[in-house]
Coordinates of C-alpha atoms in Angstrom, one line a residue:
M1 CA -0.1 0.1 -0.1
P2 CA 1.6 3.6 -0.9
Y3 CA 0.7 5.0 2.5
K4 CA 2.8 2.6 4.4
E5 CA 5.7 2.3 2.0
I6 CA 5.9 6.3 1.8
T7 CA 5.7 6.5 5.5
Q8 CA 8.3 3.7 6.4
Y9 CA 10.4 5.1 3.4
L10 CA 10.4 8.7 5.3
I11 CA 10.9 6.9 8.5
N12 CA 14.1 5.5 7.2
L13 CA 15.2 8.5 6.4
A14 CA 15.2 9.9 9.9
D15 CA 18.3 12.1 11.4
P16 CA 17.7 12.2 15.3
E17 CA 20.5 15.1 15.3
I18 CA 18.2 16.9 12.9
A19 CA 15.3 16.2 14.5
S20 CA 16.2 17.7 17.7
H21 CA 17.4 21.0 16.0
S22 CA 14.1 21.1 14.2
Q23 CA 11.9 20.6 17.3
R24 CA 14.0 23.5 18.8
F25 CA 13.7 25.9 15.7
F26 CA 9.8 25.6 15.0
K27 CA 9.2 25.9 18.6
T28 CA 7.8 22.6 19.6
G29 CA 7.9 23.5 23.6
K30 CA 4.9 23.9 26.1
G31 CA 3.1 27.1 25.2
E32 CA 5.3 27.6 21.8
Y33 CA 3.5 27.9 18.5
G34 CA 4.3 24.2 17.4
E35 CA 3.8 22.6 20.8
G36 CA 3.8 19.1 20.7
D37 CA 5.0 18.5 17.0
Q38 CA 7.1 15.8 16.0
F39 CA 9.9 15.6 13.7
L40 CA 11.8 13.0 11.9
G41 CA 14.9 15.0 10.8
I42 CA 14.7 15.1 7.1
R43 CA 15.9 18.1 5.4
V44 CA 13.4 20.1 2.9
P45 CA 15.7 18.8 -0.1
V46 CA 15.5 15.2 0.8
I47 CA 11.7 15.7 1.0
R48 CA 11.4 17.1 -2.3
R49 CA 13.4 14.6 -3.8
A50 CA 11.1 11.9 -2.1
V51 CA 8.0 13.8 -3.7
K52 CA 9.6 13.3 -7.2
R53 CA 10.2 9.7 -6.5
F54 CA 6.6 8.9 -5.5
K55 CA 5.0 11.4 -7.8
T56 CA 2.2 9.3 -9.0
T57 CA 0.7 8.7 -5.4
P58 CA -2.8 9.2 -5.5
I59 CA -4.3 12.1 -4.2
P60 CA -6.6 10.4 -1.4
V61 CA -3.0 8.6 -0.1
A62 CA -1.9 12.5 0.5
E63 CA -4.6 13.1 2.4
Q64 CA -4.1 10.2 4.8
L65 CA -0.2 11.2 4.7
L66 CA -1.5 14.7 5.6
A67 CA -2.9 13.6 9.1
S68 CA 0.6 12.1 10.2
G69 CA 2.0 13.2 13.4
Y70 CA 5.1 13.8 12.0
H71 CA 5.9 17.1 10.5
E72 CA 7.9 16.0 7.4
I73 CA 5.3 13.6 6.3
R74 CA 2.9 16.3 6.3
L75 CA 5.3 18.6 4.4
F76 CA 5.5 15.5 2.1
A77 CA 1.9 15.4 1.5
L78 CA 1.7 19.0 0.8
L79 CA 4.3 19.3 -1.5
L80 CA 2.9 16.0 -3.1
M81 CA -0.7 18.0 -3.6
V82 CA 1.1 21.0 -5.1
S83 CA 2.8 18.7 -7.4
H84 CA -0.3 17.1 -8.7
F85 CA -2.3 20.5 -8.7
S86 CA 0.3 22.1 -11.1
G87 CA -0.2 19.6 -13.7
A88 CA -4.2 19.1 -13.0
D89 CA -7.3 19.7 -15.1
T90 CA -9.8 21.9 -13.2
K91 CA -11.8 19.4 -12.0
K92 CA -9.0 17.8 -10.3
Q93 CA -7.5 21.1 -9.1
E94 CA -11.1 21.8 -7.4
H95 CA -10.6 18.7 -5.8
I96 CA -7.3 19.1 -4.3
Y97 CA -8.2 22.8 -3.1
Q98 CA -11.1 21.5 -1.5
M99 CA -9.4 19.0 0.3
Y100 CA -6.7 21.4 1.3
L101 CA -9.2 23.8 2.8
A102 CA -11.0 20.8 4.7
N103 CA -7.5 19.6 6.2
T104 CA -6.3 23.1 7.5
R105 CA -5.8 21.8 11.1
Y106 CA -2.9 19.5 9.4
V107 CA -1.3 22.6 8.0
N108 CA -0.1 23.8 11.3
N109 CA 3.4 25.4 11.2
W110 CA 4.7 28.4 9.0
D111 CA 6.7 26.0 6.5
L112 CA 3.7 24.1 6.0
V113 CA 1.6 26.9 5.2
D114 CA 4.6 29.1 3.0
S115 CA 4.8 25.5 1.0
S116 CA 1.2 25.2 -0.2
A117 CA -0.9 28.4 0.6
S118 CA 0.0 30.2 -2.7
Y119 CA 0.2 27.2 -4.9
I120 CA -2.9 25.7 -4.1
A121 CA -5.5 28.0 -2.6
G122 CA -4.0 31.0 -4.1
A123 CA -3.5 29.3 -7.5
Y124 CA -7.2 28.0 -7.5
L125 CA -8.9 31.3 -6.2
F126 CA -7.0 33.6 -8.5
T127 CA -9.7 33.7 -11.1
R128 CA -12.7 33.2 -8.6
D129 CA -14.6 34.4 -5.7
K130 CA -11.8 35.3 -2.8
S131 CA -14.0 35.6 0.0
V132 CA -12.9 32.3 2.0
L133 CA -9.7 34.0 2.3
Y134 CA -11.2 37.0 4.0
D135 CA -13.1 34.4 6.2
L136 CA -9.7 33.0 6.9
A137 CA -8.2 36.1 8.0
T138 CA -10.8 36.1 11.0
S139 CA -10.0 33.0 12.2
T140 CA -8.9 32.2 15.8
V141 CA -6.3 29.5 14.4
L142 CA -2.9 31.4 13.7
W143 CA -2.1 29.2 10.6
E144 CA -5.6 30.0 9.0
R145 CA -4.9 33.6 9.4
R146 CA -1.3 32.7 7.7
I147 CA -3.0 31.0 4.8
A148 CA -5.2 33.9 4.0
I149 CA -2.5 36.1 3.3
M150 CA -0.1 33.9 2.1
S151 CA -2.3 32.6 -0.5
T152 CA -2.2 36.0 -2.0
F153 CA 1.7 35.6 -2.9
Y154 CA -0.2 33.9 -6.3
F155 CA -1.9 36.9 -7.0
I156 CA 1.2 39.2 -6.1
K157 CA 3.3 37.1 -8.7
N158 CA 0.5 37.8 -11.3
D159 CA 0.2 41.7 -10.6
H160 CA -2.8 41.6 -8.9
F161 CA -2.6 43.4 -5.2
S162 CA -5.9 44.6 -3.8
D163 CA -6.8 41.3 -2.1
T164 CA -3.2 41.3 -0.1
L165 CA -3.6 44.9 0.6
L166 CA -7.3 44.3 2.1
I167 CA -6.2 41.2 4.3
A168 CA -3.1 43.3 5.2
E169 CA -5.6 45.9 6.6
Q170 CA -7.6 43.0 7.9
L171 CA -4.5 41.7 10.2
L172 CA -2.9 44.8 11.2
A173 CA -4.0 44.2 14.7
D174 CA -3.1 40.9 14.7
P175 CA -1.5 39.7 18.0
E176 CA 0.9 37.0 16.4
D177 CA 4.5 37.6 15.2
L178 CA 4.0 35.0 12.6
I179 CA 1.5 36.9 11.2
H180 CA 3.3 40.1 11.2
K181 CA 6.1 38.6 9.5
A182 CA 4.0 37.2 6.7
V183 CA 2.1 40.4 5.9
G184 CA 5.1 42.5 6.0
W185 CA 6.6 40.1 3.5
M186 CA 3.6 39.9 1.4
L187 CA 3.7 43.9 1.4
R188 CA 7.4 43.8 0.7
E189 CA 6.4 41.7 -2.5
V190 CA 3.9 44.1 -3.7
G191 CA 6.5 47.2 -3.3
K192 CA 8.7 45.4 -5.3
R193 CA 6.5 45.2 -8.0
D194 CA 4.4 48.6 -7.5
K195 CA 6.2 50.8 -4.8
A196 CA 4.0 53.6 -5.4
L197 CA 1.0 51.5 -4.4
A198 CA 3.0 49.9 -1.4
V199 CA 3.9 53.5 0.1
S200 CA 0.4 54.7 -0.3
F201 CA -0.8 51.8 1.8
L202 CA 2.2 52.1 4.2
E203 CA 2.0 56.1 4.9
P204 CA -1.4 56.1 6.9
Y205 CA -0.5 52.7 9.0
C206 CA 3.2 53.0 9.6
T207 CA 2.9 54.6 12.9
H208 CA 0.6 51.9 14.7
M209 CA 1.2 48.9 12.5
P210 CA 3.5 46.3 14.5
R211 CA 7.2 47.2 13.9
T212 CA 8.2 43.5 12.9
M213 CA 5.3 44.2 9.9
L214 CA 6.6 47.4 9.1
R215 CA 10.2 46.3 9.1
Y216 CA 9.6 43.5 6.9
A217 CA 7.6 45.7 4.4
I218 CA 9.8 48.5 4.1
E219 CA 13.3 46.1 3.7
K220 CA 14.0 47.0 0.3
F221 CA 13.3 50.6 0.4
S222 CA 16.7 52.8 0.7
Q223 CA 17.9 53.8 4.2
H224 CA 16.4 57.1 4.1
E225 CA 12.8 55.7 3.2
R226 CA 13.0 53.4 5.9
Q227 CA 13.9 55.9 8.6
R228 CA 11.3 57.8 7.2
F229 CA 8.8 55.3 7.7
L230 CA 10.0 54.1 11.0
Q231 CA 10.0 57.6 12.5
G232 CA 6.8 57.8 11.1
N233 CA 7.6 61.3 9.2
V234 CA 4.9 60.8 6.3

Protein backbone atom coordinates (compact mmCIF):
# COMPACT_ATOMS: atom_id res chain seq x y z
CA MET A 1 0.00 0.00 0.00
CA PRO A 2 1.47 3.42 -0.96
CA TYR A 3 0.65 4.93 2.43
CA LYS A 4 2.69 2.37 4.36
CA GLU A 5 5.47 2.34 1.77
CA ILE A 6 5.91 6.11 1.83
CA THR A 7 5.65 6.37 5.59
CA GLN A 8 8.31 3.72 6.07
CA TYR A 9 10.51 5.25 3.39
CA LEU A 10 10.45 8.61 5.17
CA ILE A 11 10.96 7.08 8.62
CA ASN A 12 14.05 5.33 7.27
CA LEU A 13 15.48 8.76 6.39
CA ALA A 14 15.16 10.01 9.96
CA ASP A 15 18.10 11.72 11.64
CA PRO A 16 17.72 12.25 15.42
CA GLU A 17 20.21 15.11 15.49
CA ILE A 18 18.35 17.04 12.79
CA ALA A 19 15.07 16.22 14.51
CA SER A 20 16.31 17.70 17.78
CA HIS A 21 17.35 20.89 16.04
CA SER A 22 14.03 21.10 14.16
CA GLN A 23 12.04 20.76 17.37
CA ARG A 24 13.83 23.82 18.74
CA PHE A 25 13.69 25.75 15.47
CA PHE A 26 9.97 25.20 14.99
CA LYS A 27 9.17 26.04 18.62
CA THR A 28 7.64 22.77 19.80
CA GLY A 29 7.98 23.45 23.52
CA LYS A 30 5.08 23.94 25.91
CA GLY A 31 3.20 27.13 25.13
CA GLU A 32 5.10 27.70 21.86
CA TYR A 33 3.42 27.92 18.46
CA GLY A 34 4.48 24.40 17.41
CA GLU A 35 3.82 22.77 20.76
CA GLY A 36 3.92 18.97 20.62
CA ASP A 37 4.89 18.64 16.95
CA GLN A 38 7.07 15.62 16.18
CA PHE A 39 10.00 15.60 13.78
CA LEU A 40 11.82 12.79 12.03
CA GLY A 41 14.76 14.98 11.09
CA ILE A 42 14.68 15.15 7.27
CA ARG A 43 15.96 18.13 5.30
CA VAL A 44 13.54 19.79 2.87
CA PRO A 45 15.58 18.96 -0.29
CA VAL A 46 15.46 15.29 0.71
CA ILE A 47 11.69 15.50 1.12
CA ARG A 48 11.37 17.13 -2.30
CA ARG A 49 13.35 14.28 -3.84
CA ALA A 50 11.03 11.83 -2.14
CA VAL A 51 8.04 13.64 -3.66
CA LYS A 52 9.56 13.14 -7.12
CA ARG A 53 10.17 9.47 -6.32
CA PHE A 54 6.51 8.95 -5.39
CA LYS A 55 5.00 11.57 -7.71
CA THR A 56 2.30 9.22 -9.02
CA THR A 57 0.90 8.60 -5.54
CA PRO A 58 -2.90 9.10 -5.63
CA ILE A 59 -4.34 12.19 -3.94
CA PRO A 60 -6.37 10.18 -1.36
CA VAL A 61 -3.07 8.78 -0.08
CA ALA A 62 -1.72 12.33 0.22
CA GLU A 63 -4.72 13.17 2.39
CA GLN A 64 -3.93 10.20 4.62
CA LEU A 65 -0.32 11.27 4.91
CA LEU A 66 -1.35 14.83 5.75
CA ALA A 67 -2.86 13.55 8.99
CA SER A 68 0.50 12.17 10.14
CA GLY A 69 1.90 13.13 13.52
CA TYR A 70 5.27 13.73 11.89
CA HIS A 71 5.93 17.19 10.51
CA GLU A 72 8.01 15.99 7.57
CA ILE A 73 5.35 13.53 6.44
CA ARG A 74 2.79 16.34 6.45
CA LEU A 75 5.19 18.46 4.42
CA PHE A 76 5.67 15.57 1.99
CA ALA A 77 1.89 15.31 1.60
CA LEU A 78 1.51 19.03 0.92
CA LEU A 79 4.34 19.10 -1.61
CA LEU A 80 2.80 16.09 -3.32
CA MET A 81 -0.53 17.94 -3.49
CA VAL A 82 1.22 20.99 -4.97
CA SER A 83 2.90 18.76 -7.54
CA HIS A 84 -0.41 17.19 -8.55
CA PHE A 85 -2.21 20.54 -8.62
CA SER A 86 0.23 22.21 -10.99
CA GLY A 87 -0.40 19.68 -13.75
CA ALA A 88 -4.06 18.93 -13.10
CA ASP A 89 -7.22 19.74 -15.01
CA THR A 90 -9.84 22.05 -13.49
CA LYS A 91 -11.83 19.25 -11.85
CA LYS A 92 -8.80 17.74 -10.14
CA GLN A 93 -7.56 21.17 -9.06
CA GLU A 94 -10.91 21.84 -7.42
CA HIS A 95 -10.72 18.51 -5.62
CA ILE A 96 -7.22 19.24 -4.29
CA TYR A 97 -8.24 22.76 -3.25
CA GLN A 98 -11.31 21.51 -1.38
CA MET A 99 -9.24 18.81 0.29
CA TYR A 100 -6.68 21.41 1.33
CA LEU A 101 -9.32 23.63 2.95
CA ALA A 102 -10.87 20.65 4.70
CA ASN A 103 -7.53 19.75 6.28
CA THR A 104 -6.09 23.08 7.40
CA ARG A 105 -5.76 21.69 10.94
CA TYR A 106 -2.79 19.70 9.64
CA VAL A 107 -1.23 22.70 7.87
CA ASN A 108 -0.04 23.81 11.27
CA ASN A 109 3.33 25.48 11.04
CA TRP A 110 4.69 28.37 9.02
CA ASP A 111 6.73 26.25 6.61
CA LEU A 112 3.75 24.02 5.87
CA VAL A 113 1.63 27.08 5.12
CA ASP A 114 4.29 28.79 3.03
CA SER A 115 4.98 25.66 0.98
CA SER A 116 1.36 25.19 0.01
CA ALA A 117 -1.04 28.12 0.44
CA SER A 118 -0.17 30.18 -2.62
CA TYR A 119 0.40 27.12 -4.80
CA ILE A 120 -2.99 25.57 -4.05
CA ALA A 121 -5.46 28.07 -2.53
CA GLY A 122 -3.93 31.10 -4.22
CA ALA A 123 -3.65 29.45 -7.62
CA TYR A 124 -7.18 28.06 -7.47
CA LEU A 125 -8.82 31.28 -6.27
CA PHE A 126 -6.98 33.66 -8.58
CA THR A 127 -9.85 33.79 -11.09
CA ARG A 128 -12.60 32.95 -8.58
CA ASP A 129 -14.43 34.38 -5.59
CA LYS A 130 -11.85 35.05 -2.89
CA SER A 131 -14.19 35.57 0.07
CA VAL A 132 -12.92 32.39 1.75
CA LEU A 133 -9.57 34.11 2.30
CA TYR A 134 -11.24 37.00 4.09
CA ASP A 135 -13.02 34.47 6.31
CA LEU A 136 -9.76 32.68 7.05
CA ALA A 137 -8.20 36.04 7.98
CA THR A 138 -10.69 36.28 10.86
CA SER A 139 -10.05 32.73 12.09
CA THR A 140 -9.01 32.12 15.69
CA VAL A 141 -6.40 29.69 14.30
CA LEU A 142 -3.03 31.33 13.63
CA TRP A 143 -2.23 29.07 10.69
CA GLU A 144 -5.51 29.77 8.91
CA ARG A 145 -4.83 33.49 9.15
CA ARG A 146 -1.37 32.89 7.71
CA ILE A 147 -2.92 30.82 4.90
CA ALA A 148 -5.15 33.81 4.11
CA ILE A 149 -2.31 36.27 3.56
CA MET A 150 0.18 33.79 2.08
CA SER A 151 -2.35 32.60 -0.51
CA THR A 152 -2.21 36.08 -2.00
CA PHE A 153 1.44 35.57 -2.98
CA TYR A 154 0.12 33.89 -6.12
CA PHE A 155 -1.96 37.00 -6.87
CA ILE A 156 1.05 39.27 -6.34
CA LYS A 157 3.15 37.21 -8.74
CA ASN A 158 0.42 37.83 -11.30
CA ASP A 159 0.29 41.60 -10.62
CA HIS A 160 -2.95 41.55 -8.66
CA PHE A 161 -2.49 43.42 -5.37
CA SER A 162 -5.86 44.51 -4.02
CA ASP A 163 -6.65 41.36 -2.05
CA THR A 164 -3.22 41.38 -0.42
CA LEU A 165 -3.76 44.95 0.77
CA LEU A 166 -7.29 44.31 2.01
CA ILE A 167 -6.29 41.19 3.93
CA ALA A 168 -3.20 42.96 5.26
CA GLU A 169 -5.52 45.67 6.57
CA GLN A 170 -7.61 43.02 8.31
CA LEU A 171 -4.50 41.65 10.00
CA LEU A 172 -2.88 44.91 11.12
CA ALA A 173 -3.91 44.36 14.74
CA ASP A 174 -3.13 40.63 14.79
CA PRO A 175 -1.35 39.64 18.02
CA GLU A 176 0.95 37.02 16.47
CA ASP A 177 4.50 37.75 15.33
CA LEU A 178 4.23 35.09 12.63
CA ILE A 179 1.37 37.03 11.09
CA HIS A 180 3.31 40.30 11.33
CA LYS A 181 6.16 38.69 9.42
CA ALA A 182 3.90 37.17 6.77
CA VAL A 183 1.97 40.40 6.17
CA GLY A 184 5.17 42.43 6.05
CA TRP A 185 6.66 39.96 3.59
CA MET A 186 3.65 40.19 1.27
CA LEU A 187 3.67 44.01 1.47
CA ARG A 188 7.36 43.93 0.54
CA GLU A 189 6.52 41.76 -2.48
CA VAL A 190 3.84 44.24 -3.53
CA GLY A 191 6.40 47.04 -3.17
CA LYS A 192 8.87 45.24 -5.39
CA ARG A 193 6.30 45.33 -8.20
CA ASP A 194 4.41 48.57 -7.46
CA LYS A 195 6.29 50.70 -4.99
CA ALA A 196 3.90 53.64 -5.19
CA LEU A 197 0.99 51.39 -4.22
CA ALA A 198 2.90 49.92 -1.28
CA VAL A 199 3.89 53.39 -0.09
CA SER A 200 0.30 54.61 -0.31
CA PHE A 201 -0.75 51.68 1.88
CA LEU A 202 2.04 52.10 4.41
CA GLU A 203 1.85 55.84 4.91
CA PRO A 204 -1.42 55.93 6.89
CA TYR A 205 -0.58 52.81 8.91
CA CYS A 206 3.16 52.95 9.59
CA THR A 207 2.88 54.68 12.95
CA HIS A 208 0.62 52.05 14.49
CA MET A 209 1.26 48.84 12.58
CA PRO A 210 3.47 46.23 14.34
CA ARG A 211 7.15 47.16 13.98
CA THR A 212 8.11 43.73 12.70
CA MET A 213 5.48 44.01 9.99
CA LEU A 214 6.71 47.46 9.01
CA ARG A 215 10.37 46.43 8.98
CA TYR A 216 9.63 43.50 6.70
CA ALA A 217 7.52 45.68 4.40
CA ILE A 218 10.18 48.37 3.90
CA GLU A 219 13.20 46.08 3.80
CA LYS A 220 13.92 46.85 0.12
CA PHE A 221 13.49 50.62 0.49
CA SER A 222 16.48 52.94 0.64
CA GLN A 223 17.95 53.70 4.05
CA HIS A 224 16.49 57.21 3.92
CA GLU A 225 13.03 55.86 3.10
CA ARG A 226 13.23 53.21 5.81
CA GLN A 227 14.09 55.82 8.42
CA ARG A 228 11.24 58.03 7.24
CA PHE A 229 8.74 55.26 7.79
CA LEU A 230 10.27 54.00 11.04
CA GLN A 231 10.19 57.53 12.46
CA GLY A 232 6.70 58.16 11.14
CA ASN A 233 7.74 61.15 9.06
CA VAL A 234 5.16 60.61 6.37
